[in-house]
Amino acid sequence: MSDSFHIKIDRLAIGYATGKEQVVLHQDLSYSASKGEMVALIGSNGIGKSTLLRSLIGFQDYFSGDVIINGKSIQSFSARERARMISFVSTDVIQVNNMSVFDLVAYGRFPHTNQFGKLMQDDHKKVLESMANVGLHGFENKPLTQISDGERQRAMIARALAQDTPIIILDEPTAFLDISNKYEIFHLLQVVAREQNKTIVLSTHDLNIALREVDKLWILLKDSTYEGSPEDAVLDGQMDRLFTNQNIGFDAEEGEYFFRKKFREKVKVIGKGVALTWTLKALNRMGFRIVTDANPDFTIHVLDGTSTQWKLEKKGAWNLEFNSIYEMFRYLIQKFF
């Protein structure tokens, strides 16, 4: 079975050196990734994710254990062989005056060019194909200083595609991007893994997106590790272990993190459909306790007809109707807060 793994991390010890002293961050790390898989490495800040990725691609020495690529130790590869096997996208922001998007992407062809680094016809074709694959057709002559953060990240991924390696490693590829670009980058990488049968490993803090998009999680904790599908990680209770903050919880049914609140009044909600779902989310956010018993502090009816309305009632006190959740909650805030 191990022979089927594209990447195998075997009892790896990682860290860094300060002068003559070695600082070991983790020992006995063991993970694997197969061809066509998209893997997310997750863990808290400072836990050693970047160190692990840099050790994985040979940019940083590890202390013991080994990284096996296609059955061979990464230490047995020359620099050029490694560049043909693994491409790396870092968090560094590249801002070079007078450099075009095409020039940046073309750097990915360096392992395949001659000693003078001259691009041949096939190299030009590969660069243009890589740009088109990430939605940058027509950006060839645009200066890097005149494109957005999302476009620049696409260009970095295009450079990795132009390098034409079977393995792509990315360190926080969605950092500093807006929510739309985050989803687009994840989707792009998923398509690349599937359609080009590449192994993609990325570190990320976008946990809610990763849970829905990746094939496998590598979870790195202070005193333990875990690997498995996102669904297995949820069912095994691993997602709750990522945070030591008692105010942060993980909703296993919804598949997302939330901030724990002190609940106030009890409310019963009657309704159906998507309007009910978002009414319940709003109540939870505002700190109301959802109950099903016969003695709530008040009741909300979600009236989902031609246009959704909300009926708020408390026996002997008030019976009101609202046209939006916001309007209803402005009333509740004034009443209870």
Short mmCIF file of N, CA and C in Angstrom, two decimals, residues 94-252:
data_model
loop_
_atom_site.label_atom_id
_atom_site.label_comp_id
_atom_site.label_asym_id
_atom_site.label_seq_id
_atom_site.Cartn_x
_atom_site.Cartn_y
_atom_site.Cartn_z
N ILE A 94 5.60 39.00 -4.40
CA ILE A 94 6.61 39.40 -5.39
C ILE A 94 6.18 40.70 -6.06
N GLN A 95 6.97 41.73 -5.87
CA GLN A 95 6.73 43.03 -6.49
C GLN A 95 8.03 43.47 -7.14
N VAL A 96 8.15 43.23 -8.43
CA VAL A 96 9.37 43.58 -9.16
C VAL A 96 9.01 44.58 -10.25
N ASN A 97 9.61 45.73 -10.21
CA ASN A 97 9.34 46.74 -11.23
C ASN A 97 9.68 46.20 -12.61
N ASN A 98 8.80 46.48 -13.56
CA ASN A 98 9.01 46.13 -14.98
C ASN A 98 8.91 44.63 -15.26
N MET A 99 8.53 43.82 -14.25
CA MET A 99 8.32 42.38 -14.53
C MET A 99 6.86 42.16 -14.91
N SER A 100 6.64 41.47 -16.01
CA SER A 100 5.29 41.19 -16.46
C SER A 100 4.80 39.87 -15.87
N VAL A 101 3.51 39.63 -15.98
CA VAL A 101 2.93 38.37 -15.52
C VAL A 101 3.54 37.20 -16.29
N PHE A 102 3.74 37.39 -17.58
CA PHE A 102 4.34 36.32 -18.39
C PHE A 102 5.75 35.99 -17.88
N ASP A 103 6.53 37.02 -17.57
CA ASP A 103 7.90 36.79 -17.08
C ASP A 103 7.89 35.97 -15.79
N LEU A 104 6.97 36.30 -14.89
CA LEU A 104 6.89 35.58 -13.62
C LEU A 104 6.55 34.11 -13.86
N VAL A 105 5.53 33.87 -14.66
CA VAL A 105 5.11 32.50 -14.93
C VAL A 105 6.21 31.73 -15.65
N ALA A 106 6.92 32.41 -16.54
CA ALA A 106 7.98 31.76 -17.32
C ALA A 106 9.12 31.25 -16.46
N TYR A 107 9.30 31.84 -15.27
CA TYR A 107 10.35 31.35 -14.37
C TYR A 107 10.11 29.89 -13.98
N GLY A 108 8.86 29.45 -14.09
CA GLY A 108 8.57 28.06 -13.77
C GLY A 108 9.19 27.07 -14.74
N ARG A 109 9.63 27.55 -15.88
CA ARG A 109 10.22 26.65 -16.88
C ARG A 109 11.71 26.42 -16.69
N PHE A 110 12.30 27.03 -15.66
CA PHE A 110 13.77 26.97 -15.53
C PHE A 110 14.32 25.55 -15.42
N PRO A 111 13.60 24.58 -14.80
CA PRO A 111 14.21 23.24 -14.74
C PRO A 111 14.25 22.54 -16.10
N HIS A 112 13.52 23.10 -17.07
CA HIS A 112 13.40 22.43 -18.37
C HIS A 112 14.18 23.12 -19.48
N THR A 113 14.78 24.28 -19.18
CA THR A 113 15.51 25.02 -20.21
C THR A 113 16.99 24.63 -20.21
N ASN A 114 17.71 25.11 -21.21
CA ASN A 114 19.14 24.82 -21.29
C ASN A 114 19.92 25.71 -20.33
N GLN A 115 21.24 25.63 -20.39
CA GLN A 115 22.07 26.37 -19.43
C GLN A 115 21.94 27.87 -19.56
N PHE A 116 21.43 28.35 -20.69
CA PHE A 116 21.25 29.78 -20.88
C PHE A 116 19.85 30.24 -20.47
N GLY A 117 18.99 29.30 -20.13
CA GLY A 117 17.64 29.65 -19.70
C GLY A 117 16.74 30.16 -20.79
N LYS A 118 17.06 29.81 -22.04
CA LYS A 118 16.26 30.32 -23.16
C LYS A 118 14.99 29.51 -23.33
N LEU A 119 13.86 30.23 -23.48
CA LEU A 119 12.58 29.57 -23.69
C LEU A 119 12.42 29.17 -25.15
N MET A 120 12.07 27.92 -25.37
CA MET A 120 11.80 27.43 -26.70
C MET A 120 10.29 27.52 -26.98
N GLN A 121 9.88 27.11 -28.15
CA GLN A 121 8.47 27.22 -28.53
C GLN A 121 7.57 26.46 -27.58
N ASP A 122 7.98 25.24 -27.21
CA ASP A 122 7.18 24.44 -26.28
C ASP A 122 7.07 25.11 -24.92
N ASP A 123 8.14 25.80 -24.48
CA ASP A 123 8.11 26.51 -23.20
C ASP A 123 7.10 27.65 -23.24
N HIS A 124 7.11 28.43 -24.33
CA HIS A 124 6.15 29.52 -24.49
C HIS A 124 4.72 28.97 -24.44
N LYS A 125 4.51 27.87 -25.12
CA LYS A 125 3.19 27.26 -25.15
C LYS A 125 2.75 26.84 -23.75
N LYS A 126 3.66 26.24 -22.99
CA LYS A 126 3.34 25.79 -21.63
C LYS A 126 3.02 26.96 -20.72
N VAL A 127 3.74 28.06 -20.86
CA VAL A 127 3.48 29.25 -20.05
C VAL A 127 2.09 29.80 -20.34
N LEU A 128 1.75 29.92 -21.61
CA LEU A 128 0.45 30.46 -22.00
C LEU A 128 -0.69 29.53 -21.56
N GLU A 129 -0.47 28.23 -21.68
CA GLU A 129 -1.47 27.26 -21.23
C GLU A 129 -1.70 27.38 -19.72
N SER A 130 -0.61 27.53 -18.98
CA SER A 130 -0.71 27.64 -17.52
C SER A 130 -1.46 28.90 -17.11
N MET A 131 -1.20 29.99 -17.81
CA MET A 131 -1.92 31.23 -17.52
C MET A 131 -3.40 31.10 -17.84
N ALA A 132 -3.71 30.45 -18.95
CA ALA A 132 -5.11 30.25 -19.31
C ALA A 132 -5.83 29.37 -18.30
N ASN A 133 -5.12 28.37 -17.78
CA ASN A 133 -5.72 27.44 -16.82
C ASN A 133 -6.13 28.11 -15.51
N VAL A 134 -5.47 29.22 -15.17
CA VAL A 134 -5.81 29.93 -13.93
C VAL A 134 -6.60 31.21 -14.20
N GLY A 135 -7.08 31.37 -15.42
CA GLY A 135 -7.91 32.52 -15.75
C GLY A 135 -7.15 33.80 -16.00
N LEU A 136 -5.89 33.71 -16.46
CA LEU A 136 -5.08 34.90 -16.71
C LEU A 136 -4.77 35.10 -18.20
N HIS A 137 -5.61 34.55 -19.07
CA HIS A 137 -5.43 34.80 -20.49
C HIS A 137 -5.59 36.30 -20.77
N GLY A 138 -4.65 36.86 -21.51
CA GLY A 138 -4.69 38.29 -21.79
C GLY A 138 -3.88 39.13 -20.82
N PHE A 139 -3.30 38.49 -19.79
CA PHE A 139 -2.51 39.22 -18.77
C PHE A 139 -1.01 39.17 -19.08
N GLU A 140 -0.63 38.63 -20.23
CA GLU A 140 0.77 38.38 -20.51
C GLU A 140 1.66 39.61 -20.30
N ASN A 141 1.22 40.76 -20.74
CA ASN A 141 2.06 41.97 -20.70
C ASN A 141 1.75 42.87 -19.53
N LYS A 142 0.86 42.45 -18.65
CA LYS A 142 0.53 43.30 -17.50
C LYS A 142 1.66 43.27 -16.48
N PRO A 143 2.08 44.46 -15.98
CA PRO A 143 3.10 44.48 -14.92
C PRO A 143 2.56 43.90 -13.63
N LEU A 144 3.41 43.23 -12.86
CA LEU A 144 2.99 42.67 -11.58
C LEU A 144 2.48 43.74 -10.63
N THR A 145 2.99 44.95 -10.78
CA THR A 145 2.60 46.04 -9.88
C THR A 145 1.20 46.57 -10.20
N GLN A 146 0.58 46.06 -11.26
CA GLN A 146 -0.73 46.59 -11.66
C GLN A 146 -1.82 45.52 -11.64
N ILE A 147 -1.59 44.44 -10.91
CA ILE A 147 -2.62 43.42 -10.79
C ILE A 147 -3.01 43.26 -9.33
N SER A 148 -4.18 42.67 -9.10
CA SER A 148 -4.69 42.52 -7.74
C SER A 148 -4.00 41.38 -7.00
N ASP A 149 -4.26 41.30 -5.69
CA ASP A 149 -3.69 40.21 -4.89
C ASP A 149 -4.16 38.85 -5.40
N GLY A 150 -5.45 38.76 -5.74
CA GLY A 150 -5.97 37.49 -6.24
C GLY A 150 -5.34 37.10 -7.57
N GLU A 151 -5.15 38.09 -8.45
CA GLU A 151 -4.51 37.83 -9.74
C GLU A 151 -3.05 37.44 -9.57
N ARG A 152 -2.38 38.07 -8.60
CA ARG A 152 -0.98 37.74 -8.34
C ARG A 152 -0.85 36.31 -7.82
N GLN A 153 -1.79 35.90 -6.97
CA GLN A 153 -1.74 34.53 -6.46
C GLN A 153 -2.01 33.53 -7.58
N ARG A 154 -2.90 33.89 -8.49
CA ARG A 154 -3.14 33.04 -9.65
C ARG A 154 -1.87 32.91 -10.50
N ALA A 155 -1.15 34.02 -10.62
CA ALA A 155 0.09 34.00 -11.40
C ALA A 155 1.13 33.09 -10.75
N MET A 156 1.18 33.11 -9.42
CA MET A 156 2.12 32.23 -8.71
C MET A 156 1.76 30.76 -8.93
N ILE A 157 0.47 30.47 -8.93
CA ILE A 157 0.03 29.09 -9.19
C ILE A 157 0.30 28.72 -10.63
N ALA A 158 0.12 29.68 -11.54
CA ALA A 158 0.44 29.43 -12.96
C ALA A 158 1.92 29.11 -13.13
N ARG A 159 2.76 29.80 -12.36
CA ARG A 159 4.19 29.50 -12.42
C ARG A 159 4.47 28.06 -12.00
N ALA A 160 3.76 27.60 -10.95
CA ALA A 160 3.92 26.22 -10.51
C ALA A 160 3.43 25.25 -11.57
N LEU A 161 2.33 25.60 -12.24
CA LEU A 161 1.82 24.73 -13.31
C LEU A 161 2.80 24.70 -14.49
N ALA A 162 3.39 25.86 -14.81
CA ALA A 162 4.36 25.91 -15.90
C ALA A 162 5.59 25.08 -15.58
N GLN A 163 5.91 24.94 -14.30
CA GLN A 163 7.05 24.12 -13.89
C GLN A 163 6.78 22.65 -14.18
N ASP A 164 5.47 22.32 -14.30
CA ASP A 164 5.04 21.00 -14.76
C ASP A 164 5.57 19.88 -13.88
N THR A 165 5.37 20.03 -12.58
CA THR A 165 5.79 19.01 -11.62
C THR A 165 4.59 18.19 -11.18
N PRO A 166 4.79 16.94 -10.82
CA PRO A 166 3.67 16.11 -10.35
C PRO A 166 3.20 16.48 -8.94
N ILE A 167 4.03 17.25 -8.21
CA ILE A 167 3.68 17.65 -6.84
C ILE A 167 3.75 19.17 -6.74
N ILE A 168 2.72 19.78 -6.14
CA ILE A 168 2.70 21.22 -5.90
C ILE A 168 2.46 21.45 -4.42
N ILE A 169 3.35 22.21 -3.79
CA ILE A 169 3.26 22.54 -2.37
C ILE A 169 2.98 24.04 -2.26
N LEU A 170 1.98 24.41 -1.45
CA LEU A 170 1.62 25.82 -1.31
C LEU A 170 1.52 26.18 0.17
N ASP A 171 2.17 27.26 0.55
CA ASP A 171 2.15 27.75 1.93
C ASP A 171 1.16 28.92 2.01
N GLU A 172 0.02 28.69 2.63
CA GLU A 172 -1.03 29.71 2.80
C GLU A 172 -1.39 30.39 1.48
N PRO A 173 -1.85 29.66 0.48
CA PRO A 173 -2.14 30.28 -0.81
C PRO A 173 -3.30 31.26 -0.80
N THR A 174 -4.17 31.20 0.23
CA THR A 174 -5.32 32.10 0.26
C THR A 174 -5.17 33.22 1.29
N ALA A 175 -3.98 33.35 1.86
CA ALA A 175 -3.75 34.43 2.82
C ALA A 175 -3.94 35.78 2.14
N PHE A 176 -4.61 36.70 2.82
CA PHE A 176 -4.80 38.09 2.37
C PHE A 176 -5.78 38.22 1.20
N LEU A 177 -6.46 37.13 0.82
CA LEU A 177 -7.42 37.22 -0.27
C LEU A 177 -8.84 37.39 0.27
N ASP A 178 -9.71 38.02 -0.53
CA ASP A 178 -11.10 38.15 -0.12
C ASP A 178 -11.80 36.79 -0.29
N ILE A 179 -13.02 36.70 0.23
CA ILE A 179 -13.69 35.41 0.31
C ILE A 179 -13.93 34.80 -1.07
N SER A 180 -14.24 35.63 -2.05
CA SER A 180 -14.47 35.13 -3.41
C SER A 180 -13.20 34.50 -3.97
N ASN A 181 -12.07 35.21 -3.82
CA ASN A 181 -10.80 34.68 -4.33
C ASN A 181 -10.36 33.43 -3.58
N LYS A 182 -10.65 33.37 -2.27
CA LYS A 182 -10.30 32.17 -1.50
C LYS A 182 -10.97 30.94 -2.10
N TYR A 183 -12.29 31.05 -2.35
CA TYR A 183 -13.01 29.91 -2.91
C TYR A 183 -12.53 29.58 -4.31
N GLU A 184 -12.23 30.60 -5.11
CA GLU A 184 -11.78 30.36 -6.47
C GLU A 184 -10.42 29.65 -6.50
N ILE A 185 -9.52 30.05 -5.58
CA ILE A 185 -8.21 29.40 -5.52
C ILE A 185 -8.35 27.94 -5.11
N PHE A 186 -9.18 27.67 -4.09
CA PHE A 186 -9.40 26.29 -3.67
C PHE A 186 -9.99 25.46 -4.80
N HIS A 187 -10.97 26.04 -5.51
CA HIS A 187 -11.59 25.30 -6.61
C HIS A 187 -10.59 25.04 -7.73
N LEU A 188 -9.78 26.05 -8.03
CA LEU A 188 -8.76 25.90 -9.06
C LEU A 188 -7.81 24.76 -8.73
N LEU A 189 -7.33 24.72 -7.49
CA LEU A 189 -6.39 23.69 -7.08
C LEU A 189 -7.04 22.31 -7.10
N GLN A 190 -8.31 22.26 -6.73
CA GLN A 190 -9.01 20.98 -6.77
C GLN A 190 -9.13 20.46 -8.20
N VAL A 191 -9.43 21.36 -9.14
CA VAL A 191 -9.52 20.97 -10.55
C VAL A 191 -8.17 20.48 -11.06
N VAL A 192 -7.09 21.19 -10.68
CA VAL A 192 -5.75 20.79 -11.11
C VAL A 192 -5.41 19.40 -10.59
N ALA A 193 -5.72 19.14 -9.31
CA ALA A 193 -5.44 17.83 -8.74
C ALA A 193 -6.21 16.73 -9.47
N ARG A 194 -7.49 16.99 -9.73
CA ARG A 194 -8.33 15.98 -10.37
C ARG A 194 -7.94 15.76 -11.83
N GLU A 195 -7.93 16.84 -12.60
CA GLU A 195 -7.80 16.71 -14.05
C GLU A 195 -6.37 16.44 -14.49
N GLN A 196 -5.38 16.91 -13.71
CA GLN A 196 -3.98 16.71 -14.10
C GLN A 196 -3.29 15.66 -13.24
N ASN A 197 -4.06 15.04 -12.33
CA ASN A 197 -3.55 13.95 -11.49
C ASN A 197 -2.31 14.36 -10.69
N LYS A 198 -2.32 15.61 -10.22
CA LYS A 198 -1.20 16.11 -9.42
C LYS A 198 -1.50 15.96 -7.94
N THR A 199 -0.46 15.85 -7.15
CA THR A 199 -0.59 15.84 -5.70
C THR A 199 -0.39 17.27 -5.20
N ILE A 200 -1.38 17.80 -4.50
CA ILE A 200 -1.32 19.18 -4.01
C ILE A 200 -1.42 19.17 -2.50
N VAL A 201 -0.43 19.79 -1.85
CA VAL A 201 -0.43 19.94 -0.40
C VAL A 201 -0.35 21.42 -0.09
N LEU A 202 -1.29 21.92 0.71
CA LEU A 202 -1.30 23.34 1.06
C LEU A 202 -1.57 23.51 2.54
N SER A 203 -0.96 24.53 3.11
CA SER A 203 -1.29 24.91 4.49
C SER A 203 -2.35 26.00 4.43
N THR A 204 -3.24 26.01 5.40
CA THR A 204 -4.32 27.00 5.36
C THR A 204 -4.92 27.20 6.74
N HIS A 205 -5.46 28.41 6.94
CA HIS A 205 -6.27 28.71 8.12
C HIS A 205 -7.75 28.82 7.75
N ASP A 206 -8.06 28.66 6.46
CA ASP A 206 -9.45 28.72 6.01
C ASP A 206 -10.10 27.36 6.20
N LEU A 207 -10.39 27.06 7.46
CA LEU A 207 -10.81 25.70 7.81
C LEU A 207 -12.18 25.35 7.25
N ASN A 208 -13.11 26.30 7.28
CA ASN A 208 -14.45 25.99 6.78
C ASN A 208 -14.42 25.65 5.30
N ILE A 209 -13.55 26.32 4.52
CA ILE A 209 -13.43 26.00 3.09
C ILE A 209 -12.73 24.66 2.92
N ALA A 210 -11.65 24.46 3.66
CA ALA A 210 -10.88 23.22 3.53
C ALA A 210 -11.75 22.00 3.83
N LEU A 211 -12.62 22.10 4.83
CA LEU A 211 -13.46 20.97 5.18
C LEU A 211 -14.35 20.53 4.02
N ARG A 212 -14.67 21.47 3.15
CA ARG A 212 -15.58 21.18 2.04
C ARG A 212 -14.86 20.84 0.73
N GLU A 213 -13.58 21.17 0.63
CA GLU A 213 -12.93 21.10 -0.68
C GLU A 213 -11.80 20.08 -0.79
N VAL A 214 -11.12 19.75 0.32
CA VAL A 214 -9.92 18.91 0.18
C VAL A 214 -10.26 17.43 0.37
N ASP A 215 -9.33 16.57 -0.06
CA ASP A 215 -9.51 15.13 0.05
C ASP A 215 -9.01 14.58 1.39
N LYS A 216 -7.99 15.24 1.92
CA LYS A 216 -7.37 14.74 3.16
C LYS A 216 -6.87 15.92 3.99
N LEU A 217 -6.91 15.73 5.30
CA LEU A 217 -6.33 16.71 6.23
C LEU A 217 -5.08 16.11 6.88
N TRP A 218 -4.04 16.93 6.95
CA TRP A 218 -2.92 16.65 7.84
C TRP A 218 -3.06 17.63 9.00
N ILE A 219 -3.40 17.15 10.18
CA ILE A 219 -3.58 18.01 11.35
C ILE A 219 -2.33 17.95 12.20
N LEU A 220 -1.77 19.11 12.47
CA LEU A 220 -0.54 19.21 13.26
C LEU A 220 -0.85 19.93 14.57
N LEU A 221 -0.80 19.18 15.66
CA LEU A 221 -1.05 19.72 17.00
C LEU A 221 0.25 19.73 17.80
N LYS A 222 0.22 20.34 18.96
CA LYS A 222 1.43 20.46 19.77
C LYS A 222 1.95 19.09 20.20
N ASP A 223 1.04 18.20 20.54
CA ASP A 223 1.47 16.91 21.09
C ASP A 223 0.98 15.70 20.30
N SER A 224 0.39 15.92 19.13
CA SER A 224 -0.10 14.79 18.35
C SER A 224 -0.35 15.21 16.90
N THR A 225 -0.62 14.23 16.06
CA THR A 225 -0.93 14.49 14.66
C THR A 225 -2.13 13.63 14.27
N TYR A 226 -2.70 13.97 13.12
CA TYR A 226 -3.81 13.19 12.60
C TYR A 226 -3.83 13.35 11.09
N GLU A 227 -4.20 12.28 10.37
CA GLU A 227 -4.46 12.41 8.95
C GLU A 227 -5.67 11.57 8.58
N GLY A 228 -6.46 12.11 7.68
CA GLY A 228 -7.66 11.42 7.25
C GLY A 228 -8.55 12.37 6.48
N SER A 229 -9.65 11.89 5.97
CA SER A 229 -10.57 12.76 5.24
C SER A 229 -11.17 13.79 6.20
N PRO A 230 -11.64 14.94 5.68
CA PRO A 230 -12.28 15.93 6.56
C PRO A 230 -13.44 15.33 7.34
N GLU A 231 -14.20 14.46 6.68
CA GLU A 231 -15.36 13.86 7.34
C GLU A 231 -14.93 12.95 8.50
N ASP A 232 -13.85 12.17 8.28
CA ASP A 232 -13.34 11.33 9.36
C ASP A 232 -12.84 12.17 10.53
N ALA A 233 -12.18 13.29 10.21
CA ALA A 233 -11.65 14.17 11.26
C ALA A 233 -12.79 14.74 12.11
N VAL A 234 -13.89 15.11 11.46
CA VAL A 234 -15.05 15.64 12.21
C VAL A 234 -15.64 14.55 13.10
N LEU A 235 -15.87 13.37 12.53
CA LEU A 235 -16.48 12.28 13.29
C LEU A 235 -15.60 11.81 14.43
N ASP A 236 -14.28 11.98 14.27
CA ASP A 236 -13.32 11.55 15.30
C ASP A 236 -13.10 12.62 16.36
N GLY A 237 -13.74 13.78 16.21
CA GLY A 237 -13.61 14.85 17.20
C GLY A 237 -12.32 15.64 17.09
N GLN A 238 -11.61 15.52 15.96
CA GLN A 238 -10.32 16.19 15.82
C GLN A 238 -10.45 17.71 15.68
N MET A 239 -11.54 18.19 15.09
CA MET A 239 -11.65 19.63 14.83
C MET A 239 -11.76 20.44 16.11
N ASP A 240 -12.31 19.85 17.15
CA ASP A 240 -12.40 20.54 18.45
C ASP A 240 -11.04 20.70 19.10
N ARG A 241 -10.04 19.93 18.69
CA ARG A 241 -8.73 19.95 19.34
C ARG A 241 -7.83 21.06 18.77
N LEU A 242 -8.28 21.70 17.70
CA LEU A 242 -7.43 22.71 17.06
C LEU A 242 -7.35 24.00 17.87
N PHE A 243 -8.33 24.24 18.72
CA PHE A 243 -8.35 25.47 19.50
C PHE A 243 -8.38 25.15 20.99
N THR A 244 -7.56 25.85 21.75
CA THR A 244 -7.57 25.72 23.21
C THR A 244 -8.44 26.79 23.85
N ASN A 245 -8.93 27.74 23.05
CA ASN A 245 -9.81 28.79 23.53
C ASN A 245 -11.18 28.19 23.85
N GLN A 246 -11.59 28.28 25.11
CA GLN A 246 -12.86 27.68 25.53
C GLN A 246 -14.07 28.35 24.90
N ASN A 247 -13.88 29.55 24.36
CA ASN A 247 -15.00 30.27 23.77
C ASN A 247 -15.26 29.88 22.32
N ILE A 248 -14.37 29.06 21.74
CA ILE A 248 -14.53 28.64 20.35
C ILE A 248 -14.94 27.17 20.32
N GLY A 249 -15.99 26.88 19.58
CA GLY A 249 -16.46 25.51 19.46
C GLY A 249 -16.62 25.10 18.00
N PHE A 250 -16.80 23.83 17.77
CA PHE A 250 -17.00 23.33 16.42
C PHE A 250 -18.35 22.63 16.34
N ASP A 251 -19.17 23.05 15.40
CA ASP A 251 -20.48 22.45 15.18
C ASP A 251 -20.33 21.30 14.19
N ALA A 252 -20.37 20.07 14.69
CA ALA A 252 -20.13 18.91 13.84
C ALA A 252 -21.24 18.73 12.80
#
